[in-house]
Short mmCIF file of C-alpha atoms in Angstrom, two decimals:
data_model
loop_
_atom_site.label_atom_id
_atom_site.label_comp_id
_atom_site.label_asym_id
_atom_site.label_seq_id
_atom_site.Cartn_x
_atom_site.Cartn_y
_atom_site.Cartn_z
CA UNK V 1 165.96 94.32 126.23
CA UNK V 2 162.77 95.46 124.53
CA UNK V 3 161.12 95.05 121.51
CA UNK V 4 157.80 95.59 119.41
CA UNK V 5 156.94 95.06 115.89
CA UNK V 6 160.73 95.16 115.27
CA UNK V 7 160.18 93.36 111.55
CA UNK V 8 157.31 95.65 110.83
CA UNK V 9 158.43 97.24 107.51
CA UNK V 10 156.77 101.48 107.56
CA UNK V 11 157.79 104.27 105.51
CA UNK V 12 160.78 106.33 106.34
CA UNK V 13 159.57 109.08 108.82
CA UNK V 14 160.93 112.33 110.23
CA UNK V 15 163.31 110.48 112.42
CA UNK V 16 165.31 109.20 109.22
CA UNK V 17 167.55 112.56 109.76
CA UNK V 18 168.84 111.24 112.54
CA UNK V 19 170.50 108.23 110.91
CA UNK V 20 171.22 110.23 107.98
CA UNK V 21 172.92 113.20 110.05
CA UNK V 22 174.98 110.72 111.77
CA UNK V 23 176.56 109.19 108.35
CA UNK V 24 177.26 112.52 107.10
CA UNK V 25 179.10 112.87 109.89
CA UNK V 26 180.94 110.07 110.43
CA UNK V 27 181.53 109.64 106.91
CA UNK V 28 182.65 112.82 105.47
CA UNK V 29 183.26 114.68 109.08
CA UNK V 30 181.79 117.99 110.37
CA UNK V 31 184.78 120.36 108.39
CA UNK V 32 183.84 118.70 104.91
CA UNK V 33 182.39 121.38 102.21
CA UNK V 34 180.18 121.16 99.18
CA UNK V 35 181.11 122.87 96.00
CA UNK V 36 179.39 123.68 93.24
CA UNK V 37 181.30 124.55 90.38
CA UNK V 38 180.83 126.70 86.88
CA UNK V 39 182.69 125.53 83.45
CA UNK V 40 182.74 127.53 80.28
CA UNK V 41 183.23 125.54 77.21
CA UNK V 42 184.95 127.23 73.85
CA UNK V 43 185.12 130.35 76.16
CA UNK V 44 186.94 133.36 73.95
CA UNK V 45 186.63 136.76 73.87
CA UNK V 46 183.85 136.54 76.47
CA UNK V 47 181.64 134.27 74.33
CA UNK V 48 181.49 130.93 75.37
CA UNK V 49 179.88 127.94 73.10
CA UNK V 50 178.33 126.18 76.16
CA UNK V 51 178.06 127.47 80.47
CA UNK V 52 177.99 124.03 82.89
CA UNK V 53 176.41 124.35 86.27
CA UNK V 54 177.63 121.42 88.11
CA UNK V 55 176.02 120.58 91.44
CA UNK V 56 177.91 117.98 93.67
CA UNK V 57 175.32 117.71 97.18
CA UNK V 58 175.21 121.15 98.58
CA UNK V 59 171.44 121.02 99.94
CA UNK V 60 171.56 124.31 101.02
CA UNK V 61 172.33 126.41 97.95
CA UNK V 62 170.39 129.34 97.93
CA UNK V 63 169.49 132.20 95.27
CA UNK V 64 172.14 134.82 96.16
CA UNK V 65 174.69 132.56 96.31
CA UNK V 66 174.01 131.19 93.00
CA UNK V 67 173.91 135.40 91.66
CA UNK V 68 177.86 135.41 93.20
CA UNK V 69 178.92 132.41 91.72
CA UNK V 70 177.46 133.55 87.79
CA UNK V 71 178.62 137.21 89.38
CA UNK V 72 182.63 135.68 89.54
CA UNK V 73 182.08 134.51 85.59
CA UNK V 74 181.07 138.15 84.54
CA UNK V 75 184.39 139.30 86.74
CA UNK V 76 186.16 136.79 84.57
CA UNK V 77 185.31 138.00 81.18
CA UNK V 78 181.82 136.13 80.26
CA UNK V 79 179.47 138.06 78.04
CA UNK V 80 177.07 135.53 76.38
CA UNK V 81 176.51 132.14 75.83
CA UNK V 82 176.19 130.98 72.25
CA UNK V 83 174.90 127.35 73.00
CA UNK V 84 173.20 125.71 75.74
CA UNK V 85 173.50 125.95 79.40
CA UNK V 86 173.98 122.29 81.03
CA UNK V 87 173.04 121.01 84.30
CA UNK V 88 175.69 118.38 85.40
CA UNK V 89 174.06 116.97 88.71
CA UNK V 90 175.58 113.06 87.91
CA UNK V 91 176.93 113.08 91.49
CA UNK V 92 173.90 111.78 92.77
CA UNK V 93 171.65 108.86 91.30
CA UNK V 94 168.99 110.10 88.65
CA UNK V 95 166.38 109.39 91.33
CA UNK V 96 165.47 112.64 93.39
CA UNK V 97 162.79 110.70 96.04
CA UNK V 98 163.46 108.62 98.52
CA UNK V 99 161.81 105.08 98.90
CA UNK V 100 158.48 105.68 100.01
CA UNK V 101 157.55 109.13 98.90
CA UNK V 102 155.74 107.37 95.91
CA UNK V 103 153.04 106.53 98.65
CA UNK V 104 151.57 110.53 98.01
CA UNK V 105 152.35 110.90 94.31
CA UNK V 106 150.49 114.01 94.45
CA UNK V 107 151.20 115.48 97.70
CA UNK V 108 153.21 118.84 95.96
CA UNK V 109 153.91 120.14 99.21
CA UNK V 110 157.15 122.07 99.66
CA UNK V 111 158.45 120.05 102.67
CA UNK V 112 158.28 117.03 100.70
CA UNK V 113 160.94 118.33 97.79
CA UNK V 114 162.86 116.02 95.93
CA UNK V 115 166.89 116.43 96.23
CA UNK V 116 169.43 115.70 93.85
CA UNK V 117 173.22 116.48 93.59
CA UNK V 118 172.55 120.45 92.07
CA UNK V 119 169.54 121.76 94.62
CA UNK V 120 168.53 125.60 94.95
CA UNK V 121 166.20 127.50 97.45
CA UNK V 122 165.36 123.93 99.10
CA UNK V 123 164.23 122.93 95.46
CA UNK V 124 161.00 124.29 96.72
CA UNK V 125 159.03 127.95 94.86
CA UNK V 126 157.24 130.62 96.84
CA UNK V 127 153.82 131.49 94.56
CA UNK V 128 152.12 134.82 94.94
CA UNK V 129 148.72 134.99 93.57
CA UNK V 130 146.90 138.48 93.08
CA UNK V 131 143.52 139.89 91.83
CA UNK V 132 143.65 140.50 88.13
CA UNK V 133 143.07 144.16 86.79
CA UNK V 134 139.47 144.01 86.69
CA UNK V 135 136.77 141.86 87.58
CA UNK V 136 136.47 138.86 85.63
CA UNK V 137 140.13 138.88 84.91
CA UNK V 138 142.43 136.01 85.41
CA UNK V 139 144.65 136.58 89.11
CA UNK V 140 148.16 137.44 88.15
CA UNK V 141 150.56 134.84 89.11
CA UNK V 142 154.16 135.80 90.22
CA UNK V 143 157.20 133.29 90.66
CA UNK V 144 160.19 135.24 91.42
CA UNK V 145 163.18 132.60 89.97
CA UNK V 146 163.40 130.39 87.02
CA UNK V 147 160.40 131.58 85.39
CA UNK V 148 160.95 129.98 82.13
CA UNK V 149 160.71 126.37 83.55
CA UNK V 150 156.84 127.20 84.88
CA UNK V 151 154.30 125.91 83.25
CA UNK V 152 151.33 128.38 83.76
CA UNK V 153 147.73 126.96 84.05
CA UNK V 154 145.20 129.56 84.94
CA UNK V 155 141.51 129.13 85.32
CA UNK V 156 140.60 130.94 88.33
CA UNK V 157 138.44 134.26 88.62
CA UNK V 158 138.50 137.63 90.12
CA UNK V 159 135.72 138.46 91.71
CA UNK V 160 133.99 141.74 92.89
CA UNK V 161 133.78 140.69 96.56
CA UNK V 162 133.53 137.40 98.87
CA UNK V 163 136.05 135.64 100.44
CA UNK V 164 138.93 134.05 98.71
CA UNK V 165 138.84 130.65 97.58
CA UNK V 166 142.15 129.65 95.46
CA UNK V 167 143.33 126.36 95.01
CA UNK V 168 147.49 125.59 93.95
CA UNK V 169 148.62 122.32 93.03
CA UNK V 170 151.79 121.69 91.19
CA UNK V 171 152.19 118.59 88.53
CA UNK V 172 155.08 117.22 86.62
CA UNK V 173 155.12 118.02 83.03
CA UNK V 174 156.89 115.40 80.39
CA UNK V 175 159.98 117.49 79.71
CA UNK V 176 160.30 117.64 84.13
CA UNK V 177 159.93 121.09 84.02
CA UNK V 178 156.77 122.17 86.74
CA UNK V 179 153.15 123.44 85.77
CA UNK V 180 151.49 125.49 88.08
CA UNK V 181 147.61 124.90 88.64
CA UNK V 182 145.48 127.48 90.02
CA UNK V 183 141.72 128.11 90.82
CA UNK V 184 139.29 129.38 92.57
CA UNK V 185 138.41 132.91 92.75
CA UNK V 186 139.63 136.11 94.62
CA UNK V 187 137.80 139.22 95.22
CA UNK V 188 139.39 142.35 93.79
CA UNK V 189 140.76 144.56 96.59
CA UNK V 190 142.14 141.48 98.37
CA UNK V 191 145.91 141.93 99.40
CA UNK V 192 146.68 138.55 97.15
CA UNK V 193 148.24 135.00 98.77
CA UNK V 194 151.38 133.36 98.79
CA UNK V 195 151.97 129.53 98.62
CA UNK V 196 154.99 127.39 98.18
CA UNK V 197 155.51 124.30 96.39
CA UNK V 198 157.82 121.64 95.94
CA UNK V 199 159.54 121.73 92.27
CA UNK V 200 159.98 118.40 90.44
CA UNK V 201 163.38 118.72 89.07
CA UNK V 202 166.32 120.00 91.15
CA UNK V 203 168.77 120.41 88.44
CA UNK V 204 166.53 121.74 85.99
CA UNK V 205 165.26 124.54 88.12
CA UNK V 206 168.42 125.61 89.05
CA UNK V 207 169.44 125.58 85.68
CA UNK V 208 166.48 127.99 84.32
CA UNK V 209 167.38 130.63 87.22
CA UNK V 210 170.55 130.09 86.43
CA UNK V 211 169.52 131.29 82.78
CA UNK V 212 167.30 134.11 84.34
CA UNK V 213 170.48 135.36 86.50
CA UNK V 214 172.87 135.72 83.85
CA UNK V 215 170.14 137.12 81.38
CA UNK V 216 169.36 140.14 84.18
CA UNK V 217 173.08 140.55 84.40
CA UNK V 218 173.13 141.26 80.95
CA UNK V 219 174.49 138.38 79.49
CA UNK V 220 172.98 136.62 77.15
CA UNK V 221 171.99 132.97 76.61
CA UNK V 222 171.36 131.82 73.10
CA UNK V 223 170.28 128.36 73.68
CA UNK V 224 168.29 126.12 75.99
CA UNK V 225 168.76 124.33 79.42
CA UNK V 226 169.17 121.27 79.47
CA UNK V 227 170.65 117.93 81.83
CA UNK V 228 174.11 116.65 80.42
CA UNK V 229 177.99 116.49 82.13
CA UNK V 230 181.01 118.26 82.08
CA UNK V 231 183.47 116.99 79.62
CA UNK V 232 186.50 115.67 80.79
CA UNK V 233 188.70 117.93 78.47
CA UNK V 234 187.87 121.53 77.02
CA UNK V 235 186.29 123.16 79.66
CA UNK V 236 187.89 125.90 81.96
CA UNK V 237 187.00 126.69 85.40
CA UNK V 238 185.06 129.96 86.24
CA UNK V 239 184.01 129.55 89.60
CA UNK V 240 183.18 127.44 92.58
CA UNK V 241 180.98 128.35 95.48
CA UNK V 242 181.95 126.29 99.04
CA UNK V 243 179.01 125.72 101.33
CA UNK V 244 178.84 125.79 105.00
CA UNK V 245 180.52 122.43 106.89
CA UNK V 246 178.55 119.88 107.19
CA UNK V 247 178.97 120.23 111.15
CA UNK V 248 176.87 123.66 110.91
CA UNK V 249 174.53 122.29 108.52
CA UNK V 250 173.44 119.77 110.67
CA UNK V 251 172.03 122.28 112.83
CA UNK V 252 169.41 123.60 110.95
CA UNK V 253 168.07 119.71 110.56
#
């Protein structure tokens, strides 16, 4: 009946969600649940030679129900890993953005986080900033998860008074980890600031809180995190974490 600038090609907005809620739902139905599962490879006498985290869509995995799904391994017998704990998140493509996003490639804002098939805490990190010690200090900056894969670039001042003036951006580093940069100044006796920001690697954040978890459960991890796959033989089962339906998800869009 009606149309204007029909062929006019724009970037995806907001109102993408509503197309994409209505596939989810018509194509895997509003009962249908997204695991993510844990795999212990060599696992024997509660040392394993490698830990897999494998992510398969949930976008609503959160921190404390990653802790219960690393929790179940401790119930089953894991102690420490010898090797390397793996982030499997080949469910998805390898691209986290969708067409168009490359429009801001430095917009680090956290409601414009990249998604993959292994996500945690909306792939997005709460940063508090605080007044350093003494003036002329560096401010003390605080990430709460998957400290390890933070890059820390500080150049900003505290102060002995004046208003606060700090400045947060976050940048991809080569290995996709995230560096933090922060500046400005803040006066001593301020209360300190929190910001979030988007992370650029889904799977490789949740692997490094992963790493933190288990290593403030006691368990240790000898080697590194790093992106690879479940093998198709050799490794067992620890646990799997369901999420919500998609038909309650879809109400939080």
């Amino acid at each position: 009946l009606f149309a204007y600038q029909a062929d006019t090609r724009l970037h995806p907005a907001s109102n993408t969600k509503v197309v994409t809620t209505a596939a989810a739902l018509v194509t895997l139905g509003p009962t249908f649940a997204f695991r993510t599962d844990l795999f212990a490879e060599g696992l024997a006498e509660g040392k394993a030679k490698t830990l897999y985290l494998q992510g398969r869509g949930d976008p609503r995995l959160y921190s404390d129900q990653l802790w219960k799904l690393l929790d179940e391994a401790r119930f089953e017998g894991l102690r420490k890993i010898t090797g390397d704990l793996v982030v499997d998140d080949r469910y998805f493509t390898e691209r986290y953005e969708a067409p168009g996003y490359e429009s801001k490639p430095n917009d680090d804002a956290s409601y414009r986080a990249p998604n993959g098939a292994l996500n945690l805490d909306l792939n997005a990190v709460a940063v508090t900033l605080l007044p350093g010690d003494k003036v002329g200090a560096r401010p003390v900056v605080r990430v709460r998860r998957a400290r390890d894969y933070f890059v820390i670039e500080n150049t900003a001042t505290t102060t002995r008074r004046g208003r606060e003036r700090l400045g947060l951006s976050a940048k991809r580093t080569e290995d996709g980890r995230t560096k933090l940069v922060v500046s400005g100044r803040i006066p001593k006796r301020h209360p300190g600031v929190t910001v979030r920001r988007r992370v650029d690697h889904p799977a490789l954040y949740a692997g490094y809180a992963a790493k933190q978890m288990l290593e403030e459960m006691g368990i240790q991890v000898a080697g590194k995190v790093r992106v690879g796959k479940v093998p198709g033989k050799g490794a067992r089962r620890l646990a799997r974490h369901y999420s919500q339906p998609v038909g309650r998800q879809v109400l939080d869009v």
